[in-house]
Amino acid sequence: SGYSGQRIEVQIRTREMHQVAEEGIAAHWMYKGESQGVEEARRFSWLRQLVEWVQQLNDPQEFLHYIKEDLFEKEVFVFSPKGHLYALPKGSSVIDFAYRVHSDLGNHCIGARVNGRMVPLKHQVNNGDTVEVIQSPNQTPHHDWLGIARTSKAQARIRQWIKQQQREKSVALGRELLEKEFRRYANRPGARNAALSPKEYQEKLEYVLGSLNLADEEQLLAALGYGQITVGSFIQVFFASEE
């Protein structure tokens, strides 16, 4: 019993029990630190805070001020010309928006119209902007874009494109070097005049790939183009059985 003989009720809660009681079962994930549901718990907590603001603030303008300040603190919300809404980190550029919509759109982006006005790739988008991406089939990503892009998706796609282009150039260079060395080897004094059959070439190639621990011919050509393997060492192994 309490003061003056009145009955009182005492509730004893652990921290976890308190969070569940106050914020629901979503808080249980947050307390446990489990990755699954943590983001939902954060959103639930923000929604609960929103309800409290509605109850406490009498001035609608003051309420909107707090909402905008909290909601747009880390993100901006941008529209496509068709009215689709996209959330981006604050400070995102036109490039980030283009890659957010589609990777191909980002790869060929040359600029944009923001609210009807032409802007460059580095232009940072703001809340409520309507962004129309301008693209060209001749445009491709550049190293400079990495200094403009802020989102991890945009940066990853730009690096992926550049890496793929570098590999393709290396494969082409490796093939050119190899063909030139084959011609030189075939024209050396005392060389066999008979050309290799496709079967003989494939057998020798597989022997070289196994010796150099390479997966396939494309990987071999890329390694030659990058300079990781010299053409001379390849020829030496390739024609080892003839020496």
PDB file of C-alpha atoms in Angstrom:
ATOM      1  CA  SER A   1       0.000   0.000   0.000  1.00  0.00           C
ATOM      2  CA  GLY A   2       1.084   3.573  -0.592  1.00  0.00           C
ATOM      3  CA  TYR A   3       0.532   6.902   1.109  1.00  0.00           C
ATOM      4  CA  SER A   4      -2.598   7.024   3.349  1.00  0.00           C
ATOM      5  CA  GLY A   5      -3.183   3.333   2.820  1.00  0.00           C
ATOM      6  CA  GLN A   6      -4.030   3.717  -0.876  1.00  0.00           C
ATOM      7  CA  ARG A   7      -3.075   0.906  -3.182  1.00  0.00           C
ATOM      8  CA  ILE A   8      -0.454   1.629  -5.806  1.00  0.00           C
ATOM      9  CA  GLU A   9       0.800  -0.411  -8.723  1.00  0.00           C
ATOM     10  CA  VAL A  10       4.504  -0.616  -9.519  1.00  0.00           C
ATOM     11  CA  GLN A  11       5.752  -1.816 -12.900  1.00  0.00           C
ATOM     12  CA  ILE A  12       9.332  -2.975 -13.220  1.00  0.00           C
ATOM     13  CA  ARG A  13      10.664  -3.190 -16.737  1.00  0.00           C
ATOM     14  CA  THR A  14      13.958  -4.032 -18.328  1.00  0.00           C
ATOM     15  CA  ARG A  15      15.205  -1.599 -20.950  1.00  0.00           C
ATOM     16  CA  GLU A  16      14.081  -4.019 -23.665  1.00  0.00           C
ATOM     17  CA  MET A  17      10.622  -4.385 -22.122  1.00  0.00           C
ATOM     18  CA  HIS A  18      10.290  -0.600 -21.926  1.00  0.00           C
ATOM     19  CA  GLN A  19      11.159  -0.132 -25.589  1.00  0.00           C
ATOM     20  CA  VAL A  20       8.702  -2.793 -26.666  1.00  0.00           C
ATOM     21  CA  ALA A  21       5.967  -1.299 -24.485  1.00  0.00           C
ATOM     22  CA  GLU A  22       6.589   2.241 -25.708  1.00  0.00           C
ATOM     23  CA  GLU A  23       7.450   1.694 -29.356  1.00  0.00           C
ATOM     24  CA  GLY A  24       6.156  -1.785 -30.156  1.00  0.00           C
ATOM     25  CA  ILE A  25       7.837  -4.980 -31.282  1.00  0.00           C
ATOM     26  CA  ALA A  26       9.906  -3.112 -33.883  1.00  0.00           C
ATOM     27  CA  ALA A  27      11.953  -1.692 -31.014  1.00  0.00           C
ATOM     28  CA  HIS A  28      12.964  -5.233 -30.073  1.00  0.00           C
ATOM     29  CA  TRP A  29      15.051  -5.490 -33.260  1.00  0.00           C
ATOM     30  CA  MET A  30      16.724  -2.177 -32.520  1.00  0.00           C
ATOM     31  CA  TYR A  31      17.561  -3.256 -28.974  1.00  0.00           C
ATOM     32  CA  LYS A  32      18.995  -6.571 -30.135  1.00  0.00           C
ATOM     33  CA  GLY A  33      20.996  -4.839 -32.851  1.00  0.00           C
ATOM     34  CA  GLU A  34      19.740  -7.293 -35.454  1.00  0.00           C
ATOM     35  CA  SER A  35      20.168  -6.106 -39.027  1.00  0.00           C
ATOM     36  CA  GLN A  36      16.766  -7.428 -40.065  1.00  0.00           C
ATOM     37  CA  GLY A  37      14.157  -4.892 -39.124  1.00  0.00           C
ATOM     38  CA  VAL A  38      16.536  -2.233 -37.809  1.00  0.00           C
ATOM     39  CA  GLU A  39      15.643   0.150 -40.626  1.00  0.00           C
ATOM     40  CA  GLU A  40      11.942  -0.518 -40.035  1.00  0.00           C
ATOM     41  CA  ALA A  41      12.459   0.235 -36.353  1.00  0.00           C
ATOM     42  CA  ARG A  42      14.081   3.567 -37.168  1.00  0.00           C
ATOM     43  CA  ARG A  43      11.198   4.508 -39.434  1.00  0.00           C
ATOM     44  CA  PHE A  44       8.691   3.432 -36.810  1.00  0.00           C
ATOM     45  CA  SER A  45      10.456   5.574 -34.220  1.00  0.00           C
ATOM     46  CA  TRP A  46      10.392   8.569 -36.553  1.00  0.00           C
ATOM     47  CA  LEU A  47       6.692   8.023 -37.239  1.00  0.00           C
ATOM     48  CA  ARG A  48       5.997   7.868 -33.503  1.00  0.00           C
ATOM     49  CA  GLN A  49       7.871  11.140 -33.039  1.00  0.00           C
ATOM     50  CA  LEU A  50       5.770  12.617 -35.852  1.00  0.00           C
ATOM     51  CA  VAL A  51       2.573  11.686 -34.029  1.00  0.00           C
ATOM     52  CA  GLU A  52       3.906  13.328 -30.866  1.00  0.00           C
ATOM     53  CA  TRP A  53       4.621  16.538 -32.804  1.00  0.00           C
ATOM     54  CA  VAL A  54       1.059  16.558 -34.134  1.00  0.00           C
ATOM     55  CA  GLN A  55      -0.247  16.285 -30.574  1.00  0.00           C
ATOM     56  CA  GLN A  56       2.095  18.880 -29.090  1.00  0.00           C
ATOM     57  CA  LEU A  57       2.269  21.592 -31.760  1.00  0.00           C
ATOM     58  CA  ASN A  58      -0.745  23.804 -32.297  1.00  0.00           C
ATOM     59  CA  ASP A  59       0.720  25.883 -35.114  1.00  0.00           C
ATOM     60  CA  PRO A  60       0.536  24.064 -38.499  1.00  0.00           C
ATOM     61  CA  GLN A  61       3.369  26.216 -39.900  1.00  0.00           C
ATOM     62  CA  GLU A  62       5.624  25.285 -37.007  1.00  0.00           C
ATOM     63  CA  PHE A  63       4.778  21.617 -37.541  1.00  0.00           C
ATOM     64  CA  LEU A  64       5.657  21.808 -41.239  1.00  0.00           C
ATOM     65  CA  HIS A  65       8.926  23.540 -40.373  1.00  0.00           C
ATOM     66  CA  TYR A  66       9.988  20.684 -38.090  1.00  0.00           C
ATOM     67  CA  ILE A  67       8.912  18.064 -40.630  1.00  0.00           C
ATOM     68  CA  LYS A  68      10.898  19.637 -43.469  1.00  0.00           C
ATOM     69  CA  GLU A  69      13.941  20.130 -41.279  1.00  0.00           C
ATOM     70  CA  ASP A  70      13.946  16.509 -40.088  1.00  0.00           C
ATOM     71  CA  LEU A  71      12.803  14.810 -43.290  1.00  0.00           C
ATOM     72  CA  PHE A  72      15.163  16.645 -45.637  1.00  0.00           C
ATOM     73  CA  GLU A  73      18.194  16.710 -43.355  1.00  0.00           C
ATOM     74  CA  LYS A  74      20.012  13.904 -45.210  1.00  0.00           C
ATOM     75  CA  GLU A  75      17.929  13.308 -48.344  1.00  0.00           C
ATOM     76  CA  VAL A  76      16.439  15.171 -51.264  1.00  0.00           C
ATOM     77  CA  PHE A  77      13.349  14.054 -53.146  1.00  0.00           C
ATOM     78  CA  VAL A  78      13.395  14.558 -56.903  1.00  0.00           C
ATOM     79  CA  PHE A  79      10.799  13.949 -59.613  1.00  0.00           C
ATOM     80  CA  SER A  80      11.195  12.496 -63.084  1.00  0.00           C
ATOM     81  CA  PRO A  81       9.272  14.149 -65.953  1.00  0.00           C
ATOM     82  CA  LYS A  82       6.646  11.388 -65.581  1.00  0.00           C
ATOM     83  CA  GLY A  83       6.156  12.228 -61.919  1.00  0.00           C
ATOM     84  CA  HIS A  84       8.088   9.327 -60.390  1.00  0.00           C
ATOM     85  CA  LEU A  85       9.674  10.213 -57.067  1.00  0.00           C
ATOM     86  CA  TYR A  86      13.308   9.357 -56.257  1.00  0.00           C
ATOM     87  CA  ALA A  87      15.141   9.782 -52.952  1.00  0.00           C
ATOM     88  CA  LEU A  88      18.830  10.716 -53.116  1.00  0.00           C
ATOM     89  CA  PRO A  89      21.460  11.718 -50.549  1.00  0.00           C
ATOM     90  CA  LYS A  90      21.723  15.457 -50.044  1.00  0.00           C
ATOM     91  CA  GLY A  91      24.335  16.905 -52.389  1.00  0.00           C
ATOM     92  CA  SER A  92      23.619  14.417 -55.184  1.00  0.00           C
ATOM     93  CA  SER A  93      24.293  15.530 -58.744  1.00  0.00           C
ATOM     94  CA  VAL A  94      22.534  15.004 -62.059  1.00  0.00           C
ATOM     95  CA  ILE A  95      24.785  11.964 -62.590  1.00  0.00           C
ATOM     96  CA  ASP A  96      23.551  10.398 -59.335  1.00  0.00           C
ATOM     97  CA  PHE A  97      19.950  10.895 -60.421  1.00  0.00           C
ATOM     98  CA  ALA A  98      20.605   9.398 -63.869  1.00  0.00           C
ATOM     99  CA  TYR A  99      22.185   6.258 -62.396  1.00  0.00           C
ATOM    100  CA  ARG A 100      19.403   6.072 -59.813  1.00  0.00           C
ATOM    101  CA  VAL A 101      16.878   5.791 -62.652  1.00  0.00           C
ATOM    102  CA  HIS A 102      18.880   3.346 -64.834  1.00  0.00           C
ATOM    103  CA  SER A 103      22.525   2.411 -65.383  1.00  0.00           C
ATOM    104  CA  ASP A 104      22.322   2.931 -69.167  1.00  0.00           C
ATOM    105  CA  LEU A 105      20.850   6.382 -68.629  1.00  0.00           C
ATOM    106  CA  GLY A 106      23.778   7.237 -66.374  1.00  0.00           C
ATOM    107  CA  ASN A 107      26.388   5.864 -68.781  1.00  0.00           C
ATOM    108  CA  HIS A 108      25.156   8.084 -71.622  1.00  0.00           C
ATOM    109  CA  CYS A 109      24.150  11.176 -69.638  1.00  0.00           C
ATOM    110  CA  ILE A 110      25.421  14.515 -71.031  1.00  0.00           C
ATOM    111  CA  GLY A 111      23.348  16.884 -68.911  1.00  0.00           C
ATOM    112  CA  ALA A 112      19.811  17.544 -67.754  1.00  0.00           C
ATOM    113  CA  ARG A 113      16.903  19.943 -67.697  1.00  0.00           C
ATOM    114  CA  VAL A 114      16.065  20.789 -64.102  1.00  0.00           C
ATOM    115  CA  ASN A 115      12.704  22.512 -63.834  1.00  0.00           C
ATOM    116  CA  GLY A 116      12.987  23.284 -67.554  1.00  0.00           C
ATOM    117  CA  ARG A 117      16.486  24.809 -67.338  1.00  0.00           C
ATOM    118  CA  MET A 118      19.580  23.185 -68.855  1.00  0.00           C
ATOM    119  CA  VAL A 119      22.249  22.289 -66.283  1.00  0.00           C
ATOM    120  CA  PRO A 120      25.625  20.458 -66.418  1.00  0.00           C
ATOM    121  CA  LEU A 121      26.369  17.015 -64.981  1.00  0.00           C
ATOM    122  CA  LYS A 122      27.835  18.445 -61.771  1.00  0.00           C
ATOM    123  CA  HIS A 123      24.642  20.348 -60.909  1.00  0.00           C
ATOM    124  CA  GLN A 124      23.304  19.342 -57.485  1.00  0.00           C
ATOM    125  CA  VAL A 125      19.595  18.572 -57.333  1.00  0.00           C
ATOM    126  CA  ASN A 126      17.289  20.023 -54.691  1.00  0.00           C
ATOM    127  CA  ASN A 127      14.024  19.020 -53.076  1.00  0.00           C
ATOM    128  CA  GLY A 128      11.077  19.122 -55.444  1.00  0.00           C
ATOM    129  CA  ASP A 129      13.182  19.425 -58.610  1.00  0.00           C
ATOM    130  CA  THR A 130      11.880  17.846 -61.792  1.00  0.00           C
ATOM    131  CA  VAL A 131      14.876  16.371 -63.599  1.00  0.00           C
ATOM    132  CA  GLU A 132      14.886  15.330 -67.256  1.00  0.00           C
ATOM    133  CA  VAL A 133      18.140  13.569 -68.153  1.00  0.00           C
ATOM    134  CA  ILE A 134      19.637  14.343 -71.569  1.00  0.00           C
ATOM    135  CA  GLN A 135      21.625  11.479 -73.069  1.00  0.00           C
ATOM    136  CA  SER A 136      23.715  10.727 -76.150  1.00  0.00           C
ATOM    137  CA  PRO A 137      24.782   7.330 -77.543  1.00  0.00           C
ATOM    138  CA  ASN A 138      28.282   8.775 -78.013  1.00  0.00           C
ATOM    139  CA  GLN A 139      28.667   9.677 -74.341  1.00  0.00           C
ATOM    140  CA  THR A 140      30.537   7.335 -71.996  1.00  0.00           C
ATOM    141  CA  PRO A 141      31.665   7.609 -68.359  1.00  0.00           C
ATOM    142  CA  HIS A 142      34.921   9.403 -67.535  1.00  0.00           C
ATOM    143  CA  HIS A 143      37.285   9.285 -64.563  1.00  0.00           C
ATOM    144  CA  ASP A 144      36.204  12.856 -63.748  1.00  0.00           C
ATOM    145  CA  TRP A 145      32.704  11.603 -63.014  1.00  0.00           C
ATOM    146  CA  LEU A 146      33.965   9.866 -59.885  1.00  0.00           C
ATOM    147  CA  GLY A 147      34.616  13.304 -58.401  1.00  0.00           C
ATOM    148  CA  ILE A 148      31.047  14.386 -59.145  1.00  0.00           C
ATOM    149  CA  ALA A 149      29.057  11.283 -58.208  1.00  0.00           C
ATOM    150  CA  ARG A 150      28.121  10.937 -54.570  1.00  0.00           C
ATOM    151  CA  THR A 151      26.016   7.776 -54.415  1.00  0.00           C
ATOM    152  CA  SER A 152      27.738   4.413 -54.141  1.00  0.00           C
ATOM    153  CA  LYS A 153      25.621   3.047 -57.007  1.00  0.00           C
ATOM    154  CA  ALA A 154      26.765   5.742 -59.430  1.00  0.00           C
ATOM    155  CA  GLN A 155      30.417   5.394 -58.417  1.00  0.00           C
ATOM    156  CA  ALA A 156      30.269   1.598 -58.738  1.00  0.00           C
ATOM    157  CA  ARG A 157      28.712   1.765 -62.221  1.00  0.00           C
ATOM    158  CA  ILE A 158      31.267   4.326 -63.391  1.00  0.00           C
ATOM    159  CA  ARG A 159      34.188   2.204 -62.130  1.00  0.00           C
ATOM    160  CA  GLN A 160      32.641  -0.903 -63.690  1.00  0.00           C
ATOM    161  CA  TRP A 161      32.378   0.789 -67.087  1.00  0.00           C
ATOM    162  CA  ILE A 162      35.928   2.147 -66.986  1.00  0.00           C
ATOM    163  CA  LYS A 163      37.330  -1.205 -65.905  1.00  0.00           C
ATOM    164  CA  GLN A 164      35.459  -3.014 -68.687  1.00  0.00           C
ATOM    165  CA  GLN A 165      36.679  -0.535 -71.294  1.00  0.00           C
ATOM    166  CA  GLN A 166      40.254  -0.914 -70.090  1.00  0.00           C
ATOM    167  CA  ARG A 167      39.935  -4.698 -70.288  1.00  0.00           C
ATOM    168  CA  GLU A 168      38.551  -4.574 -73.824  1.00  0.00           C
ATOM    169  CA  LYS A 169      41.434  -2.346 -74.928  1.00  0.00           C
ATOM    170  CA  SER A 170      43.934  -4.680 -73.268  1.00  0.00           C
ATOM    171  CA  VAL A 171      42.417  -7.732 -74.979  1.00  0.00           C
ATOM    172  CA  ALA A 172      42.606  -5.990 -78.360  1.00  0.00           C
ATOM    173  CA  LEU A 173      46.210  -4.951 -77.722  1.00  0.00           C
ATOM    174  CA  GLY A 174      47.119  -8.462 -76.552  1.00  0.00           C
ATOM    175  CA  ARG A 175      45.645  -9.995 -79.702  1.00  0.00           C
ATOM    176  CA  GLU A 176      47.542  -7.531 -81.896  1.00  0.00           C
ATOM    177  CA  LEU A 177      50.846  -8.255 -80.129  1.00  0.00           C
ATOM    178  CA  LEU A 178      50.275 -11.995 -80.319  1.00  0.00           C
ATOM    179  CA  GLU A 179      49.438 -12.013 -84.036  1.00  0.00           C
ATOM    180  CA  LYS A 180      52.505  -9.892 -84.775  1.00  0.00           C
ATOM    181  CA  GLU A 181      54.726 -12.264 -82.777  1.00  0.00           C
ATOM    182  CA  PHE A 182      53.239 -15.326 -84.500  1.00  0.00           C
ATOM    183  CA  ARG A 183      54.101 -13.803 -87.889  1.00  0.00           C
ATOM    184  CA  ARG A 184      57.621 -12.987 -86.756  1.00  0.00           C
ATOM    185  CA  TYR A 185      58.095 -16.491 -85.362  1.00  0.00           C
ATOM    186  CA  ALA A 186      56.775 -18.108 -88.551  1.00  0.00           C
ATOM    187  CA  ASN A 187      59.198 -16.113 -90.719  1.00  0.00           C
ATOM    188  CA  ARG A 188      62.308 -16.859 -88.682  1.00  0.00           C
ATOM    189  CA  PRO A 189      65.071 -18.972 -90.332  1.00  0.00           C
ATOM    190  CA  GLY A 190      64.462 -22.700 -90.014  1.00  0.00           C
ATOM    191  CA  ALA A 191      60.826 -22.343 -88.983  1.00  0.00           C
ATOM    192  CA  ARG A 192      58.204 -24.901 -90.007  1.00  0.00           C
ATOM    193  CA  ASN A 193      56.282 -23.755 -93.059  1.00  0.00           C
ATOM    194  CA  ALA A 194      53.146 -25.748 -92.289  1.00  0.00           C
ATOM    195  CA  ALA A 195      50.537 -23.753 -90.424  1.00  0.00           C
ATOM    196  CA  LEU A 196      49.018 -25.165 -87.272  1.00  0.00           C
ATOM    197  CA  SER A 197      45.643 -26.812 -87.625  1.00  0.00           C
ATOM    198  CA  PRO A 198      42.843 -25.511 -85.378  1.00  0.00           C
ATOM    199  CA  LYS A 199      43.147 -28.674 -83.294  1.00  0.00           C
ATOM    200  CA  GLU A 200      46.919 -28.256 -82.848  1.00  0.00           C
ATOM    201  CA  TYR A 201      46.485 -24.584 -81.935  1.00  0.00           C
ATOM    202  CA  GLN A 202      43.797 -25.394 -79.338  1.00  0.00           C
ATOM    203  CA  GLU A 203      45.929 -28.138 -77.775  1.00  0.00           C
ATOM    204  CA  LYS A 204      48.957 -25.859 -77.490  1.00  0.00           C
ATOM    205  CA  LEU A 205      46.797 -22.999 -76.191  1.00  0.00           C
ATOM    206  CA  GLU A 206      45.324 -25.189 -73.441  1.00  0.00           C
ATOM    207  CA  TYR A 207      48.841 -26.250 -72.484  1.00  0.00           C
ATOM    208  CA  VAL A 208      49.907 -22.590 -72.181  1.00  0.00           C
ATOM    209  CA  LEU A 209      46.806 -21.633 -70.194  1.00  0.00           C
ATOM    210  CA  GLY A 210      47.453 -24.461 -67.757  1.00  0.00           C
ATOM    211  CA  SER A 211      51.135 -23.552 -67.446  1.00  0.00           C
ATOM    212  CA  LEU A 212      50.349 -19.880 -66.771  1.00  0.00           C
ATOM    213  CA  ASN A 213      47.323 -20.626 -64.562  1.00  0.00           C
ATOM    214  CA  LEU A 214      44.893 -18.720 -66.802  1.00  0.00           C
ATOM    215  CA  ALA A 215      41.202 -19.493 -67.268  1.00  0.00           C
ATOM    216  CA  ASP A 216      40.750 -18.841 -70.999  1.00  0.00           C
ATOM    217  CA  GLU A 217      42.144 -17.147 -74.083  1.00  0.00           C
ATOM    218  CA  GLU A 218      40.539 -13.792 -73.263  1.00  0.00           C
ATOM    219  CA  GLN A 219      42.278 -13.705 -69.907  1.00  0.00           C
ATOM    220  CA  LEU A 220      45.543 -14.531 -71.671  1.00  0.00           C
ATOM    221  CA  LEU A 221      45.084 -11.702 -74.190  1.00  0.00           C
ATOM    222  CA  ALA A 222      44.200  -9.252 -71.400  1.00  0.00           C
ATOM    223  CA  ALA A 223      47.323 -10.262 -69.469  1.00  0.00           C
ATOM    224  CA  LEU A 224      49.425  -9.689 -72.597  1.00  0.00           C
ATOM    225  CA  GLY A 225      47.801  -6.291 -73.146  1.00  0.00           C
ATOM    226  CA  TYR A 226      48.324  -5.247 -69.508  1.00  0.00           C
ATOM    227  CA  GLY A 227      51.958  -6.369 -69.753  1.00  0.00           C
ATOM    228  CA  GLN A 228      51.526  -8.959 -67.015  1.00  0.00           C
ATOM    229  CA  ILE A 229      52.849 -11.623 -69.416  1.00  0.00           C
ATOM    230  CA  THR A 230      55.371 -10.958 -72.176  1.00  0.00           C
ATOM    231  CA  VAL A 231      54.709 -12.174 -75.696  1.00  0.00           C
ATOM    232  CA  GLY A 232      58.139 -13.795 -75.719  1.00  0.00           C
ATOM    233  CA  SER A 233      57.372 -15.949 -72.682  1.00  0.00           C
ATOM    234  CA  PHE A 234      54.074 -17.021 -74.260  1.00  0.00           C
ATOM    235  CA  ILE A 235      55.773 -18.031 -77.533  1.00  0.00           C
ATOM    236  CA  GLN A 236      58.447 -19.919 -75.629  1.00  0.00           C
ATOM    237  CA  VAL A 237      55.868 -22.030 -73.802  1.00  0.00           C
ATOM    238  CA  PHE A 238      53.581 -22.347 -76.842  1.00  0.00           C
ATOM    239  CA  PHE A 239      56.298 -23.814 -79.069  1.00  0.00           C
ATOM    240  CA  ALA A 240      58.166 -25.617 -76.288  1.00  0.00           C
ATOM    241  CA  SER A 241      57.474 -29.040 -77.843  1.00  0.00           C
ATOM    242  CA  GLU A 242      59.167 -27.978 -81.099  1.00  0.00           C
ATOM    243  CA  GLU A 243      62.379 -26.721 -79.526  1.00  0.00           C
TER     244      GLU A 243
END
